[in-house]
Amino acid sequence: IHRRTDFDLSRHEESSGKSMKYFDDQTNEKFTPFVIETSSGASRSFMAFLVAAYDEESAPTAEGGEEMRTVLHFHLRLAPIKAAILPLVNRDGMDEIAHTMTTDLQKYFRVFYDDSGAVGRRYRRQDEIGTPFCFTIDSQTLHDQSVTVRERDSMNQERIAISAARNYLMDKLGS
């Protein structure tokens, strides 16, 4: 916020030759109003959302220990990527199922396919960019066409049918 006093209007008055003065009926006075310049824009709003969403918290590891987890707790509707599709391994058809699921969901949502590194590290990468849901394709998927869904904020996991993934996201995102 900038308090510009009467500088801007006085300069306009000088260069244009037209009066920028205001007449106050109650006091019978003419004066050049002061200007307060406010600035609010996309960059400031975006920074406010980032600051509000950023968190570092303790999280359990697969080995039973604790580690620091960096996470962007974006509101579900503000998250740039709504879901990540993660095949546990790139064999036994898991990667093909994951690619098909990615293609299907991309028609409705911004989703990301990730098959590099351990699944725990992939979860952490998605936490860092604010992805609210991760769908993991594993060996059980090959038997019953279900996937594990992990929620970013609670880190809770549940199994759902692959065919229910779109409706699951629509319900959670309020679409």
GROMACS .gro file of C-alpha atoms in nm:
model
  175
    1ILE     CA    1   0.000   0.000   0.000
    2HIS     CA    2   0.140   0.335  -0.102
    3ARG     CA    3   0.022   0.665   0.043
    4ARG     CA    4   0.075   0.897  -0.252
    5THR     CA    5  -0.064   1.216  -0.086
    6ASP     CA    6  -0.174   1.467  -0.354
    7PHE     CA    7   0.140   1.416  -0.564
    8ASP     CA    8  -0.020   1.221  -0.853
    9LEU     CA    9  -0.327   1.440  -0.893
   10SER     CA   10  -0.119   1.759  -0.861
   11ARG     CA   11   0.113   1.643  -1.141
   12HIS     CA   12  -0.188   1.553  -1.359
   13GLU     CA   13  -0.332   1.895  -1.290
   14GLU     CA   14  -0.004   2.065  -1.389
   15SER     CA   15   0.044   1.871  -1.711
   16SER     CA   16  -0.318   1.871  -1.830
   17GLY     CA   17  -0.415   2.219  -1.718
   18LYS     CA   18  -0.741   2.082  -1.580
   19SER     CA   19  -0.837   2.115  -1.218
   20MET     CA   20  -0.823   1.795  -1.016
   21LYS     CA   21  -0.955   1.967  -0.706
   22TYR     CA   22  -1.257   1.850  -0.511
   23PHE     CA   23  -1.509   2.092  -0.364
   24ASP     CA   24  -1.645   1.998  -0.023
   25ASP     CA   25  -1.996   2.144   0.018
   26GLN     CA   26  -1.986   2.117   0.395
   27THR     CA   27  -1.664   2.310   0.448
   28ASN     CA   28  -1.682   2.523   0.130
   29GLU     CA   29  -1.322   2.433   0.054
   30LYS     CA   30  -1.146   2.311  -0.257
   31PHE     CA   31  -0.862   2.064  -0.221
   32THR     CA   32  -0.666   1.806  -0.415
   33PRO     CA   33  -0.752   1.463  -0.274
   34PHE     CA   34  -0.484   1.229  -0.146
   35VAL     CA   35  -0.443   0.897  -0.324
   36ILE     CA   36  -0.385   0.562  -0.161
   37GLU     CA   37  -0.254   0.306  -0.406
   38THR     CA   38  -0.328  -0.051  -0.310
   39SER     CA   39  -0.185  -0.348  -0.485
   40SER     CA   40  -0.332  -0.690  -0.487
   41GLY     CA   41  -0.277  -0.926  -0.768
   42ALA     CA   42  -0.225  -1.281  -0.870
   43SER     CA   43   0.135  -1.299  -0.748
   44ARG     CA   44   0.050  -1.175  -0.398
   45SER     CA   45  -0.251  -1.406  -0.371
   46PHE     CA   46  -0.048  -1.700  -0.498
   47MET     CA   47   0.225  -1.630  -0.244
   48ALA     CA   48  -0.034  -1.614   0.035
   49PHE     CA   49  -0.173  -1.953  -0.070
   50LEU     CA   50   0.178  -2.101  -0.079
   51VAL     CA   51   0.271  -1.967   0.263
   52ALA     CA   52  -0.056  -2.091   0.414
   53ALA     CA   53  -0.019  -2.437   0.254
   54TYR     CA   54   0.350  -2.500   0.333
   55ASP     CA   55   0.424  -2.731   0.625
   56GLU     CA   56   0.705  -2.942   0.761
   57GLU     CA   57   0.588  -3.223   0.985
   58SER     CA   58   0.708  -3.545   1.139
   59ALA     CA   59   0.597  -3.855   0.950
   60PRO     CA   60   0.650  -4.228   1.009
   61THR     CA   61   0.889  -4.419   0.785
   62ALA     CA   62   0.845  -4.770   0.648
   63GLU     CA   63   1.118  -4.885   0.888
   64GLY     CA   64   0.920  -4.763   1.189
   65GLY     CA   65   1.116  -4.443   1.248
   66GLU     CA   66   1.028  -4.079   1.195
   67GLU     CA   67   1.135  -3.829   0.931
   68MET     CA   68   1.049  -3.473   0.839
   69ARG     CA   69   0.792  -3.448   0.562
   70THR     CA   70   0.756  -3.131   0.356
   71VAL     CA   71   0.401  -3.095   0.232
   72LEU     CA   72   0.186  -2.836   0.060
   73HIS     CA   73  -0.160  -2.868   0.215
   74PHE     CA   74  -0.335  -2.700  -0.077
   75HIS     CA   75  -0.712  -2.697  -0.065
   76LEU     CA   76  -0.821  -2.980  -0.292
   77ARG     CA   77  -0.959  -2.742  -0.554
   78LEU     CA   78  -0.640  -2.533  -0.560
   79ALA     CA   79  -0.400  -2.824  -0.597
   80PRO     CA   80  -0.249  -2.804  -0.948
   81ILE     CA   81  -0.223  -3.182  -0.978
   82LYS     CA   82  -0.521  -3.371  -0.837
   83ALA     CA   83  -0.377  -3.723  -0.833
   84ALA     CA   84  -0.065  -3.925  -0.904
   85ILE     CA   85  -0.070  -4.272  -1.055
   86LEU     CA   86   0.212  -4.490  -0.919
   87PRO     CA   87   0.283  -4.845  -1.039
   88LEU     CA   88   0.465  -5.028  -0.761
   89VAL     CA   89   0.700  -5.185  -1.018
   90ASN     CA   90   0.740  -5.165  -1.397
   91ARG     CA   91   0.665  -5.529  -1.468
   92ASP     CA   92   0.388  -5.788  -1.452
   93GLY     CA   93   0.157  -5.546  -1.633
   94MET     CA   94   0.141  -5.296  -1.347
   95ASP     CA   95   0.286  -5.020  -1.563
   96GLU     CA   96   0.031  -5.087  -1.841
   97ILE     CA   97  -0.257  -5.069  -1.592
   98ALA     CA   98  -0.111  -4.745  -1.452
   99HIS     CA   99  -0.077  -4.591  -1.800
  100THR     CA  100  -0.436  -4.686  -1.885
  101MET     CA  101  -0.561  -4.540  -1.557
  102THR     CA  102  -0.361  -4.221  -1.619
  103THR     CA  103  -0.505  -4.182  -1.968
  104ASP     CA  104  -0.861  -4.239  -1.841
  105LEU     CA  105  -0.833  -3.991  -1.553
  106GLN     CA  106  -0.658  -3.724  -1.763
  107LYS     CA  107  -0.986  -3.670  -1.947
  108TYR     CA  108  -1.131  -3.523  -1.627
  109PHE     CA  109  -0.845  -3.421  -1.398
  110ARG     CA  110  -0.483  -3.313  -1.405
  111VAL     CA  111  -0.299  -3.630  -1.301
  112PHE     CA  112   0.066  -3.729  -1.299
  113TYR     CA  113   0.227  -4.065  -1.378
  114ASP     CA  114   0.539  -4.147  -1.174
  115ASP     CA  115   0.732  -4.473  -1.185
  116SER     CA  116   1.079  -4.364  -1.072
  117GLY     CA  117   1.224  -4.464  -0.737
  118ALA     CA  118   1.074  -4.628  -0.431
  119VAL     CA  119   0.703  -4.570  -0.377
  120GLY     CA  120   0.768  -4.396  -0.043
  121ARG     CA  121   0.991  -4.141  -0.216
  122ARG     CA  122   0.726  -4.090  -0.484
  123TYR     CA  123   0.467  -4.022  -0.213
  124ARG     CA  124   0.701  -3.763  -0.060
  125ARG     CA  125   0.757  -3.592  -0.397
  126GLN     CA  126   0.381  -3.569  -0.446
  127ASP     CA  127   0.341  -3.432  -0.090
  128GLU     CA  128   0.595  -3.161  -0.169
  129ILE     CA  129   0.400  -3.040  -0.473
  130GLY     CA  130   0.062  -3.064  -0.300
  131THR     CA  131  -0.094  -3.358  -0.486
  132PRO     CA  132  -0.390  -3.462  -0.268
  133PHE     CA  133  -0.428  -3.826  -0.383
  134CYS     CA  134  -0.197  -4.105  -0.498
  135PHE     CA  135  -0.324  -4.423  -0.662
  136THR     CA  136  -0.083  -4.716  -0.630
  137ILE     CA  137  -0.103  -5.014  -0.863
  138ASP     CA  138   0.038  -5.324  -0.692
  139SER     CA  139   0.023  -5.704  -0.707
  140GLN     CA  140  -0.328  -5.708  -0.557
  141THR     CA  141  -0.441  -5.493  -0.852
  142LEU     CA  142  -0.352  -5.780  -1.084
  143HIS     CA  143  -0.591  -6.010  -0.895
  144ASP     CA  144  -0.893  -5.792  -0.819
  145GLN     CA  145  -0.859  -5.468  -1.027
  146SER     CA  146  -0.834  -5.252  -0.714
  147VAL     CA  147  -0.581  -4.983  -0.624
  148THR     CA  148  -0.456  -4.828  -0.303
  149VAL     CA  149  -0.553  -4.463  -0.260
  150ARG     CA  150  -0.336  -4.257  -0.026
  151GLU     CA  151  -0.456  -3.919   0.096
  152ARG     CA  152  -0.191  -3.651   0.130
  153ASP     CA  153  -0.307  -3.483   0.450
  154SER     CA  154  -0.397  -3.785   0.663
  155MET     CA  155  -0.168  -4.034   0.485
  156ASN     CA  156  -0.456  -4.283   0.527
  157GLN     CA  157  -0.481  -4.555   0.266
  158GLU     CA  158  -0.778  -4.750   0.137
  159ARG     CA  159  -0.850  -4.987  -0.149
  160ILE     CA  160  -1.097  -4.900  -0.419
  161ALA     CA  161  -1.183  -5.051  -0.757
  162ILE     CA  162  -0.999  -4.898  -1.052
  163SER     CA  163  -1.338  -4.836  -1.210
  164ALA     CA  164  -1.436  -4.623  -0.906
  165ALA     CA  165  -1.131  -4.391  -0.924
  166ARG     CA  166  -1.301  -4.119  -1.131
  167ASN     CA  167  -1.606  -4.103  -0.902
  168TYR     CA  168  -1.381  -4.116  -0.596
  169LEU     CA  169  -1.195  -3.805  -0.716
  170MET     CA  170  -1.515  -3.628  -0.818
  171ASP     CA  171  -1.666  -3.689  -0.473
  172LYS     CA  172  -1.352  -3.576  -0.290
  173LEU     CA  173  -1.295  -3.270  -0.510
  174GLY     CA  174  -1.660  -3.170  -0.513
  175SER     CA  175  -1.678  -3.183  -0.892
   0.00000   0.00000   0.00000
